[in-house]
Amino acid sequence: MIQNAEDIANLSESVELECKLANGRDGKGGLPGKTFWETYSAFANTNGGTLLLGVKENKDHTFEVVGVQNIQKVLDELWTSVANVEIISCNLLRDENVQVLTIDSKEIIKIVIPRASRYEKPVHRTTNPIEWTYQRLHSSDVKCSKETVRRMLAEQLEDSRDDKLLENFTMADVDLETLRSYRQIYINRDASNERNRYEDIEFLRSIGAWKKDRKTGLEGLTIAGLLMFGKLMSIQEEFPNYMLDYQERAEAKTEARWIDRISLDGTWSGNLFDFYTRVIRKLTIDLKIPFQLKGDQRQDTTPVHDALREALVNTIVHADYSGKASVLIVKRPDMFGFRNPGLMRISIEQAVSGYEHDCRNEKLHQMFHFIGLGERAGSGIPNIFKWWGANHWRPPYLHEKLEPYDQTLFELRMVDLISEDIIVEMQRLFGEQFNSLNNTARLILATAYSEQTVTHARLKEISDTHNYDLSQTLHKLVQDRMLSSNGYGQGTVYFLPNQTLVTPDDVFGATVTHNNEVVTHNGETVKYGGLWVSSGGMGVSSGGYVVDGLAYPIFDSIGSLSDELTESLHAMAKPVIDSKRFPKTEFRTIVKNLCVEKYLTLAVLAELLNRTEDYIRKDILNPMVEEEELLRAFPKTPNDPRQAYTSTKV
């Protein structure tokens, strides 16, 4: 809740936020042009967000209340424009979404933009969705690719993506052994069912795997039938990016080599039902089953078995098989991970609460349900949370990623909220400082340790602490250098200073391992466990912070520089600061000198040089990287929120 200027300052850490001035062309108030509608589109097509008009964003990403001069003029323009389909395709706003707030005697406008339903997406500027559709990535409005827009349009039009009749796909494309296995399970569940007497084609038709077009007379497999029972080559004819992958790893590391794997290696059918039956055995084979009776029958499953079955079916039936990410299942000693291509059709909050059901592949879901697998009517995810909670483990983590491809991830960690092992590790890292923290701060650090990163949204799932108090605690932990952060607004992620963040290509972040190497210089400890420390103890000194594998430390804020280094860098940058028009060649030389034997982030360079981040990135850094004058800290993932730059030889 926004009540004062302090709340405004803290918003960047707690909500999906964009702030704009709304001065208008004449300086007397007005919507901020096309950028307003780009942000509206981006929020609507992602997870919604809050727009504040009359608030200025400073260079250090803090916020300052400026106010809107003519409130009524801006409101009239907003309501007129949002109803005009030539300006924006969809009006998501209701009266309760728009508020006028008074902060320090200045009026601002708060606009809460909801997440659009799939029937409303893509939300786009003008009447051209292909060219003017945006999504929110970190804290930026990013134009969607044509492929992404086409997928949104397909989702809008098709309630179930898998009911389509595939011309010229016949019984020759079916793996008969898979079909026999499925039918046997069907018989075992209900031997008297009429379907058991059907021939194969009639049976497939009765469960949604076969279809006939009454107008044309054409008949054949549906998409669901092909995916569930088809041969691999036939499936990949229709879905070139189709990929299934199960990996079992002996260690809790993202990069750890698998010790057991199921992939599309040609040794089995490659269809979804076969994948399910093979994977579920491996997921559950070593689960302990306590002796329990129900009536006079021993129970051979536990809530964990139920959760894993539901999670695996859920991953399969909600996948977008036209997407580029694979279906990936990971089993590790500390967790089970499930990844499917495609974003969710409903919000995460709706999925967890169970209020709404919108399956991407309804026929596939139906086929699993016919043999006793897969909850219906939106109860699957809530039941997984309930079953997992029966063991008092950390709540499951359901989230979406846009990089490098659209994907939905579901992590089931077999870790207590704050286990004794984690407490011991936190005490080793932080000493008495950890013992003096309140329970919320301990939970934040424990989550950052066990899940590698933590966000405000994730903390809301596992803590009942008020949003404002969460923000304040996060801010204090960063100030005390017990946490580091990257990004701002909805892109802010927090992590322990000696952790290495996963890249956008990684999924199921590792349980962090710590490098306890001790490095000394002139008799003083300068590196411990991946942290650069001063003689005063653990923290960040003139060495910035270190990521394993990088030759130099990363500086992600001016505050992380020593006074001596700050003075030196300001002296180098002074010629640029003193001149509004500085020759680009000489500008690049100064940037190269600034980055010698250190990694500087875009934010640090922009502040040192008194130029906008957009200009520094597009006109200076990107060309210098292309010409190999600068090197990125994370070259494989240019959009990594930690990205920083160092010089090649000067």
XYZ file of C-alpha atoms in Angstrom:
650
model
C 0.000 0.000 0.000
C 1.406 3.395 -1.020
C 1.009 6.082 1.629
C 4.164 8.215 1.589
C 7.415 8.969 -0.216
C 9.212 6.169 1.640
C 6.746 3.657 0.203
C 7.503 4.983 -3.281
C 11.234 4.488 -2.706
C 10.675 0.860 -1.664
C 8.383 -0.074 -4.550
C 11.250 -0.987 -6.852
C 11.991 -3.913 -4.578
C 8.507 -5.283 -4.171
C 6.263 -5.007 -7.219
C 6.239 -5.077 -10.980
C 6.585 -1.371 -11.483
C 7.068 1.317 -14.097
C 7.208 5.024 -13.289
C 6.612 7.792 -15.822
C 6.481 11.572 -15.565
C 3.272 12.350 -17.556
C 4.262 15.971 -18.248
C 2.769 16.084 -21.746
C 4.235 17.951 -24.697
C 3.276 21.327 -23.270
C 4.540 20.487 -19.786
C 1.014 20.788 -18.374
C 0.225 17.090 -18.070
C -0.511 14.258 -20.489
C -0.001 10.542 -21.032
C 3.652 9.823 -21.878
C 3.031 8.874 -25.511
C 3.681 5.487 -27.001
C 5.910 4.350 -24.125
C 2.849 4.241 -21.858
C 1.072 1.821 -24.195
C 4.195 -0.263 -24.709
C 4.363 -0.791 -20.941
C 0.595 -1.427 -20.798
C 1.011 -4.111 -23.485
C 4.059 -5.631 -21.762
C 2.391 -5.868 -18.346
C -0.822 -7.276 -19.838
C 1.014 -9.960 -21.804
C 3.186 -11.008 -18.847
C 2.050 -10.927 -15.226
C 0.408 -7.540 -14.909
C 1.998 -4.605 -13.132
C 1.685 -1.134 -11.667
C 2.221 2.119 -13.555
C 2.783 5.296 -11.538
C 2.317 8.584 -13.373
C 3.974 11.601 -11.822
C 6.917 9.693 -10.373
C 10.452 10.194 -11.630
C 12.961 7.378 -11.808
C 16.472 8.512 -10.915
C 19.704 7.171 -12.348
C 20.267 4.944 -9.326
C 16.794 3.402 -9.892
C 15.286 5.139 -6.871
C 12.010 6.997 -7.273
C 11.003 10.579 -6.580
C 7.495 12.053 -6.447
C 7.101 14.891 -8.967
C 3.324 14.932 -9.335
C 0.921 15.363 -12.257
C -0.097 18.961 -12.961
C -3.498 18.437 -14.586
C -4.899 15.212 -13.141
C -8.291 15.392 -14.853
C -6.765 16.017 -18.274
C -4.550 12.927 -17.937
C -7.430 10.778 -16.655
C -9.685 11.860 -19.534
C -6.934 11.040 -22.014
C -6.377 7.643 -20.381
C -10.022 6.539 -20.482
C -10.534 7.847 -24.023
C -7.402 6.183 -25.359
C -7.823 2.811 -23.630
C -11.233 2.429 -25.308
C -9.765 3.128 -28.764
C -8.687 -0.107 -30.488
C -6.513 1.894 -32.877
C -4.370 2.875 -29.877
C -4.501 -0.323 -27.782
C -6.245 -3.584 -28.647
C -7.888 -4.339 -25.310
C -9.257 -2.361 -22.371
C -8.327 -4.234 -19.191
C -8.958 -1.315 -16.845
C -11.873 -0.866 -14.487
C -12.534 2.058 -12.166
C -10.832 0.262 -9.278
C -7.630 -0.115 -11.333
C -7.029 3.652 -11.453
C -6.427 5.729 -8.329
C -5.313 9.286 -7.628
C -2.926 9.383 -4.651
C -1.562 12.359 -2.755
C 2.072 11.987 -1.672
C 3.810 14.910 0.037
C 1.098 17.305 -1.211
C 1.610 16.133 -4.806
C -0.927 14.122 -6.807
C 0.085 11.018 -8.737
C -1.929 8.422 -10.651
C -1.603 4.736 -9.817
C -2.721 2.362 -12.604
C -2.835 -1.365 -11.892
C -2.772 -3.278 -15.180
C -4.061 -6.869 -14.821
C -2.581 -9.858 -16.576
C -4.634 -10.441 -19.717
C -6.406 -13.745 -20.185
C -5.376 -15.894 -23.102
C -8.583 -14.812 -24.869
C -7.370 -11.195 -24.720
C -3.752 -11.807 -25.718
C -1.883 -10.532 -27.571
C -2.529 -7.068 -26.154
C -0.877 -4.760 -28.670
C -0.475 -1.160 -29.764
C -2.264 -0.019 -32.944
C -4.122 -2.646 -34.970
C -1.032 -4.677 -35.866
C -0.280 -7.431 -33.320
C 2.710 -8.818 -35.216
C 4.675 -5.573 -34.988
C 3.447 -3.966 -31.749
C 3.113 -6.633 -29.067
C 5.337 -6.423 -25.975
C 6.263 -8.538 -22.957
C 7.956 -7.584 -19.708
C 11.487 -8.952 -19.397
C 13.284 -7.998 -16.181
C 12.439 -4.289 -16.040
C 12.129 -3.593 -19.746
C 9.347 -3.657 -22.322
C 10.544 -6.042 -25.030
C 8.915 -6.364 -28.444
C 7.677 -9.923 -29.017
C 8.960 -12.000 -31.895
C 6.523 -12.899 -34.654
C 6.660 -16.513 -33.491
C 5.634 -15.524 -29.954
C 2.709 -13.456 -31.239
C 1.504 -16.305 -33.441
C 1.535 -18.646 -30.444
C -0.546 -16.127 -28.471
C -3.049 -15.969 -31.328
C -3.240 -19.770 -31.456
C -3.817 -19.929 -27.687
C -6.572 -17.328 -28.039
C -8.484 -19.270 -30.675
C -8.073 -22.873 -29.501
C -9.499 -24.005 -26.171
C -7.637 -27.287 -26.579
C -4.536 -27.332 -28.750
C -4.567 -31.115 -29.249
C -8.045 -31.789 -30.682
C -7.101 -31.029 -34.296
C -7.476 -33.765 -36.925
C -4.164 -34.497 -38.650
C -4.664 -35.325 -42.304
C -2.786 -38.386 -43.565
C -1.735 -39.566 -40.077
C -3.124 -43.086 -39.754
C -2.713 -46.272 -37.724
C 0.629 -46.710 -39.508
C 1.899 -43.816 -37.356
C 0.821 -45.492 -34.088
C 3.224 -47.510 -31.941
C 1.015 -50.557 -31.348
C 2.971 -51.764 -28.313
C 2.252 -48.450 -26.542
C -1.428 -48.688 -27.441
C -1.604 -52.270 -26.089
C -0.002 -51.173 -22.809
C -2.493 -48.336 -22.414
C -5.473 -50.598 -23.207
C -4.285 -53.189 -20.679
C -4.210 -50.561 -17.913
C -7.680 -49.468 -19.032
C -8.949 -53.059 -18.757
C -7.344 -53.536 -15.347
C -9.204 -50.480 -14.024
C -12.609 -51.420 -15.406
C -12.853 -54.811 -17.077
C -16.581 -54.419 -17.767
C -16.278 -51.119 -19.660
C -17.832 -51.217 -23.134
C -14.719 -49.625 -24.673
C -12.700 -52.779 -23.990
C -14.599 -54.546 -26.796
C -13.836 -51.867 -29.394
C -11.407 -52.332 -32.247
C -8.314 -50.091 -32.018
C -9.608 -47.254 -34.218
C -12.966 -47.149 -32.457
C -11.229 -47.216 -29.080
C -8.951 -44.328 -30.125
C -11.983 -42.370 -31.352
C -13.763 -42.907 -28.011
C -10.887 -41.388 -26.000
C -10.189 -38.449 -28.342
C -7.163 -39.871 -30.177
C -8.902 -40.390 -33.534
C -11.302 -38.110 -35.384
C -13.452 -37.986 -38.504
C -14.450 -34.836 -40.352
C -18.100 -35.372 -41.237
C -18.014 -32.751 -44.001
C -15.029 -34.070 -45.941
C -15.017 -37.697 -44.810
C -11.352 -37.410 -43.839
C -10.316 -39.246 -40.691
C -7.120 -39.923 -38.810
C -5.189 -39.298 -35.623
C -5.698 -36.156 -33.608
C -2.695 -34.244 -32.292
C -3.388 -35.837 -28.899
C -3.473 -39.312 -30.407
C -0.190 -38.778 -32.251
C 1.589 -37.398 -29.181
C 0.236 -40.062 -26.825
C 0.675 -43.171 -28.972
C 2.668 -42.168 -32.069
C 6.033 -43.230 -33.415
C 8.859 -40.762 -32.874
C 9.509 -39.996 -36.553
C 5.804 -39.348 -37.122
C 5.576 -37.035 -34.096
C 8.606 -35.033 -35.202
C 7.133 -34.592 -38.676
C 4.344 -32.561 -37.066
C 6.410 -31.092 -34.197
C 10.033 -30.527 -35.327
C 11.084 -29.184 -31.889
C 9.570 -32.113 -29.959
C 12.018 -33.249 -27.281
C 11.595 -35.310 -24.096
C 14.337 -35.599 -21.503
C 14.649 -37.240 -18.087
C 17.888 -36.805 -16.117
C 18.869 -38.288 -12.792
C 21.791 -36.555 -11.113
C 23.800 -37.790 -8.168
C 24.543 -34.269 -6.885
C 22.538 -31.130 -6.184
C 24.223 -29.156 -8.944
C 22.829 -27.677 -12.137
C 25.933 -28.682 -14.071
C 26.341 -32.141 -12.520
C 26.536 -34.953 -15.060
C 23.536 -37.258 -15.182
C 23.881 -40.844 -13.960
C 20.689 -42.049 -15.644
C 18.846 -40.604 -18.578
C 15.863 -41.145 -20.866
C 15.978 -39.168 -24.091
C 14.839 -39.544 -27.675
C 17.733 -41.829 -28.584
C 15.775 -44.165 -30.875
C 15.727 -47.127 -28.458
C 12.053 -46.717 -27.532
C 8.857 -45.343 -29.074
C 9.374 -41.682 -28.072
C 5.674 -40.978 -27.395
C 4.211 -39.376 -24.286
C 2.564 -42.420 -22.727
C 5.741 -44.464 -23.016
C 7.709 -41.527 -21.572
C 5.337 -41.278 -18.616
C 5.513 -44.980 -17.743
C 9.312 -45.047 -17.944
C 9.876 -41.827 -16.002
C 7.386 -42.392 -13.175
C 9.106 -45.681 -12.286
C 12.451 -43.933 -11.990
C 11.037 -41.012 -10.000
C 9.416 -43.255 -7.396
C 11.562 -46.404 -7.324
C 13.522 -45.497 -4.182
C 10.793 -43.679 -2.233
C 10.244 -45.156 1.201
C 6.739 -46.525 1.816
C 5.679 -46.820 5.452
C 3.438 -49.730 6.406
C -0.154 -48.440 6.355
C -3.517 -50.162 6.045
C -6.708 -48.845 4.493
C -9.323 -51.294 5.632
C -7.562 -54.622 5.212
C -5.417 -53.512 2.256
C -1.847 -52.271 2.525
C -1.275 -48.871 0.884
C 1.567 -48.936 -1.624
C 1.784 -45.185 -2.179
C 2.397 -42.045 -0.142
C 1.515 -38.361 -0.660
C 4.937 -37.982 -2.298
C 4.055 -40.654 -4.880
C 0.781 -38.846 -5.562
C 2.524 -35.476 -5.925
C 5.113 -36.831 -8.376
C 2.491 -38.566 -10.527
C 0.380 -35.433 -10.677
C 3.386 -33.188 -11.408
C 4.544 -35.441 -14.267
C 1.090 -35.642 -15.855
C 0.620 -31.895 -15.366
C 3.921 -31.203 -17.160
C 2.963 -33.387 -20.122
C -0.593 -32.138 -20.641
C 0.197 -28.424 -20.260
C 3.213 -28.391 -22.600
C 3.209 -26.352 -25.808
C 4.744 -28.834 -28.218
C 5.183 -26.137 -30.855
C 7.628 -24.376 -28.490
C 11.403 -24.691 -28.551
C 12.113 -25.795 -24.983
C 12.104 -29.493 -24.185
C 9.974 -31.348 -21.697
C 12.585 -31.873 -18.980
C 12.293 -33.910 -15.782
C 15.188 -33.827 -13.296
C 15.677 -36.029 -10.232
C 18.319 -34.961 -7.708
C 18.989 -35.968 -4.106
C 17.416 -32.711 -2.919
C 14.619 -32.090 -5.408
C 12.445 -33.099 -8.350
C 12.199 -30.605 -11.222
C 9.581 -30.436 -13.989
C 9.834 -28.155 -17.027
C 7.453 -27.829 -19.958
C 7.644 -25.579 -23.021
C 5.150 -22.720 -23.035
C 3.883 -20.260 -20.449
C 0.873 -20.869 -18.246
C -2.617 -20.168 -19.578
C -3.730 -18.768 -16.225
C -1.837 -16.852 -13.569
C 0.302 -18.682 -11.041
C -1.981 -17.429 -8.264
C -5.017 -18.957 -9.988
C -3.209 -22.262 -10.540
C -2.096 -22.541 -6.916
C -5.509 -21.597 -5.552
C -7.311 -23.988 -7.896
C -9.985 -21.462 -8.811
C -9.643 -21.977 -12.540
C -8.856 -24.801 -14.948
C -7.565 -24.177 -18.474
C -5.599 -27.106 -19.865
C -3.656 -26.532 -23.068
C -4.082 -30.174 -24.183
C -7.474 -31.233 -22.875
C -7.627 -34.500 -24.834
C -4.254 -35.621 -23.488
C -5.450 -34.782 -19.986
C -8.597 -36.821 -20.635
C -6.588 -39.843 -21.779
C -4.533 -39.857 -18.590
C -7.674 -39.348 -16.524
C -9.293 -42.405 -18.128
C -6.593 -44.578 -16.534
C -6.715 -42.887 -13.139
C -4.012 -40.270 -13.617
C -4.285 -36.500 -13.486
C -6.640 -34.474 -11.320
C -9.405 -32.564 -13.079
C -11.097 -29.176 -12.614
C -7.990 -27.299 -11.474
C -7.297 -29.356 -8.358
C -3.943 -30.795 -9.470
C -1.573 -28.011 -8.373
C -3.337 -27.343 -5.029
C -3.198 -31.081 -4.271
C 0.547 -31.185 -4.988
C 1.044 -28.329 -2.514
C -1.067 -30.228 0.039
C 0.727 -33.554 -0.485
C 4.159 -31.925 -0.365
C 3.191 -30.016 2.740
C 2.300 -33.299 4.460
C 6.060 -33.830 4.817
C 6.637 -30.274 6.117
C 8.952 -29.542 3.202
C 9.534 -26.188 1.545
C 6.447 -25.273 -0.559
C 6.720 -26.152 -4.270
C 7.990 -23.391 -6.536
C 5.933 -22.747 -9.692
C 7.314 -20.076 -12.008
C 7.705 -19.005 -15.638
C 10.724 -17.983 -17.706
C 10.896 -16.114 -21.005
C 14.594 -16.784 -21.641
C 15.890 -18.364 -23.738
C 12.425 -19.734 -24.634
C 8.985 -19.624 -23.021
C 8.853 -22.290 -20.324
C 7.085 -23.191 -17.084
C 9.039 -24.723 -14.201
C 7.844 -26.588 -11.130
C 10.338 -27.415 -8.384
C 9.600 -29.862 -5.563
C 12.409 -29.553 -3.027
C 12.797 -32.058 -0.223
C 14.091 -29.378 2.122
C 12.608 -27.985 5.317
C 11.878 -24.246 5.388
C 14.939 -23.747 7.582
C 16.673 -27.064 8.215
C 19.379 -27.596 10.816
C 21.953 -28.110 8.054
C 21.130 -24.719 6.539
C 21.288 -23.014 9.939
C 24.757 -24.488 10.506
C 25.888 -23.262 7.068
C 24.460 -19.777 7.652
C 26.234 -19.588 11.012
C 29.474 -20.641 9.352
C 29.103 -17.944 6.679
C 27.831 -15.081 8.827
C 28.670 -15.997 12.426
C 26.837 -14.208 15.216
C 25.355 -11.776 12.690
C 23.002 -14.554 11.541
C 21.965 -15.467 15.086
C 20.885 -11.873 15.729
C 18.448 -11.808 12.784
C 14.681 -12.101 13.077
C 12.832 -15.109 11.621
C 11.934 -13.355 8.349
C 15.562 -12.423 7.645
C 16.687 -15.983 8.450
C 14.061 -17.386 6.089
C 15.227 -15.064 3.295
C 18.878 -16.110 3.660
C 17.951 -19.797 3.967
C 15.879 -19.569 0.779
C 18.671 -17.766 -1.073
C 21.013 -20.548 0.003
C 18.799 -23.541 -0.811
C 17.190 -22.164 -4.014
C 20.211 -20.115 -5.176
C 18.153 -16.958 -5.694
C 15.145 -15.419 -4.020
C 12.611 -12.846 -5.187
C 9.925 -10.865 -3.446
C 7.268 -12.953 -5.235
C 8.793 -16.234 -4.027
C 8.953 -14.960 -0.440
C 5.242 -14.121 -0.539
C 4.586 -17.816 -1.272
C 6.485 -19.133 1.741
C 6.043 -16.351 4.284
C 3.063 -14.567 5.828
C 5.123 -11.420 6.430
C 3.554 -8.216 5.065
C 4.857 -7.019 1.671
C 6.248 -3.807 3.101
C 8.101 -5.641 5.866
C 9.543 -8.103 3.340
C 10.846 -5.192 1.279
C 12.371 -3.519 4.306
C 14.068 -6.749 5.412
C 15.478 -7.388 1.938
C 16.775 -3.828 1.773
C 18.426 -4.161 5.190
C 20.103 -7.463 4.274
C 21.526 -5.862 1.128
C 22.727 -2.860 3.143
C 24.424 -5.218 5.605
C 26.040 -7.070 2.674
C 24.454 -10.353 3.679
C 22.607 -10.354 0.337
C 23.495 -9.085 -3.107
C 20.924 -8.020 -5.671
C 20.668 -7.640 -9.423
C 18.103 -5.711 -11.415
C 15.269 -3.621 -10.087
C 11.498 -3.599 -10.184
C 10.148 -6.995 -11.199
C 13.615 -8.009 -12.332
C 15.226 -7.840 -8.880
C 16.758 -11.099 -7.710
C 18.642 -11.544 -4.449
C 21.438 -14.006 -3.729
C 24.208 -14.667 -1.250
C 27.352 -12.675 -2.111
C 29.399 -15.810 -2.767
C 26.874 -17.501 -5.032
C 27.025 -17.908 -8.788
C 23.661 -17.243 -10.406
C 22.206 -19.610 -12.977
C 22.032 -18.291 -16.521
C 18.782 -18.078 -18.505
C 19.722 -21.383 -20.164
C 19.877 -23.173 -16.808
C 16.863 -24.594 -15.044
C 16.347 -25.946 -11.560
C 19.022 -23.833 -9.862
C 21.578 -25.778 -7.916
C 21.779 -26.041 -4.198
C 24.741 -23.735 -3.842
C 28.179 -25.099 -3.210
C 30.647 -22.702 -1.651
C 34.282 -22.306 -2.461
C 36.057 -22.067 0.886
C 39.419 -21.160 -0.601
C 41.346 -18.635 1.454
C 43.547 -16.180 -0.452
C 45.880 -13.787 1.340
C 47.610 -10.624 0.246
C 50.233 -8.846 2.340
C 49.249 -11.018 5.281
C 45.539 -10.141 5.114
C 42.673 -12.361 4.012
C 41.186 -10.979 0.810
C 39.067 -13.890 -0.407
C 37.060 -16.417 1.585
C 34.371 -18.686 0.200
C 34.078 -16.639 -2.985
C 33.701 -13.344 -1.061
C 36.233 -10.547 -1.230
C 36.788 -9.281 2.262
C 38.584 -6.456 3.970
C 40.576 -6.715 7.162
C 37.379 -5.805 8.996
C 35.721 -9.110 8.095
C 33.413 -10.540 5.469
C 31.998 -8.040 2.987
C 32.778 -6.246 -0.247
C 35.833 -4.027 -0.417
C 37.743 -2.595 -3.332
C 37.604 -6.090 -4.839
C 33.868 -5.946 -5.580
C 32.348 -9.426 -5.633
C 33.637 -12.529 -7.325
C 32.021 -15.091 -9.593
C 33.891 -18.349 -9.984
C 35.621 -18.544 -13.368
C 36.026 -14.776 -13.832
C 39.493 -13.281 -13.670
C 38.344 -10.033 -12.049
C 35.692 -8.953 -9.517
C 32.382 -7.425 -10.606
C 31.334 -3.939 -9.499
C 27.550 -3.586 -9.623
C 27.218 -0.238 -7.830
C 29.305 2.849 -7.129
C 29.004 1.982 -3.455
C 30.971 -1.215 -4.000
C 34.053 0.829 -5.037
C 36.682 1.935 -2.553
C 37.087 5.710 -2.120
C 40.450 5.577 -3.873
C 39.102 3.637 -6.848
C 36.030 5.881 -7.085
C 38.250 8.958 -7.250
C 40.443 7.370 -9.922
C 37.492 6.360 -12.128
C 35.815 9.764 -11.786
C 39.054 11.408 -12.932
C 39.133 9.172 -16.044
C 35.470 9.930 -16.810
C 35.722 13.702 -16.234
C 36.332 14.684 -19.908
C 33.076 12.955 -20.898
C 31.113 14.437 -18.003
C 32.336 17.965 -18.822
C 31.228 17.745 -22.455
C 27.684 17.103 -23.692
C 29.011 16.195 -27.136
C 32.075 14.032 -26.830
C 33.713 12.274 -29.825
C 32.590 8.656 -29.862
C 36.063 7.263 -30.610
C 37.557 9.019 -27.586
C 34.489 8.052 -25.534
C 35.190 4.371 -26.266
C 38.825 4.787 -25.262
C 37.773 6.153 -21.883
C 35.318 3.265 -21.383
C 38.080 0.822 -22.193
C 40.352 2.442 -19.620
C 37.608 2.383 -16.990
C 37.180 -1.376 -17.445
C 40.827 -2.407 -17.117
C 41.265 -5.397 -14.754
C 37.731 -5.171 -13.440
C 34.164 -5.860 -14.581
C 31.836 -2.849 -14.515
C 28.078 -3.169 -14.977
C 26.059 -0.970 -17.310
C 24.564 0.882 -14.343
C 28.007 1.752 -12.956
C 29.303 2.944 -16.338
C 26.197 5.065 -16.954
C 26.566 6.736 -13.563
C 30.306 7.318 -13.958
C 29.882 8.830 -17.422
C 26.625 10.722 -16.769
C 24.898 9.196 -19.796
C 21.714 7.121 -20.127
C 21.993 3.348 -19.909
C 20.287 3.078 -23.299
C 22.952 5.202 -24.981
C 25.848 3.426 -23.236
C 24.498 -0.007 -24.169
C 23.547 0.613 -27.801
C 26.154 3.143 -28.934
C 29.166 2.171 -26.858
C 29.175 -1.270 -25.235
C 27.561 -3.400 -27.932
C 29.857 -2.106 -30.739
C 32.917 -2.491 -28.491
C 31.982 -6.101 -27.703
C 31.474 -6.836 -31.403
C 34.897 -5.362 -32.176
C 36.419 -7.299 -29.239
C 37.509 -4.177 -27.366
C 35.417 -5.336 -24.402
C 34.522 -8.757 -23.050
C 31.268 -9.664 -21.331
C 31.382 -11.451 -17.984
C 28.689 -13.825 -19.264
C 29.135 -14.006 -23.039
C 26.694 -16.910 -23.546
C 23.839 -14.961 -21.960
C 24.073 -11.282 -22.987
C 20.883 -10.409 -21.071
C 22.123 -11.859 -17.785
C 21.047 -9.378 -15.055
C 24.595 -9.541 -13.614
C 26.193 -8.645 -16.958
C 29.388 -6.619 -16.702
C 32.290 -5.641 -18.982
C 36.062 -5.768 -18.870
C 38.699 -4.524 -21.311
C 40.841 -6.572 -23.593
C 44.453 -5.438 -23.786
C 44.747 -1.639 -23.721
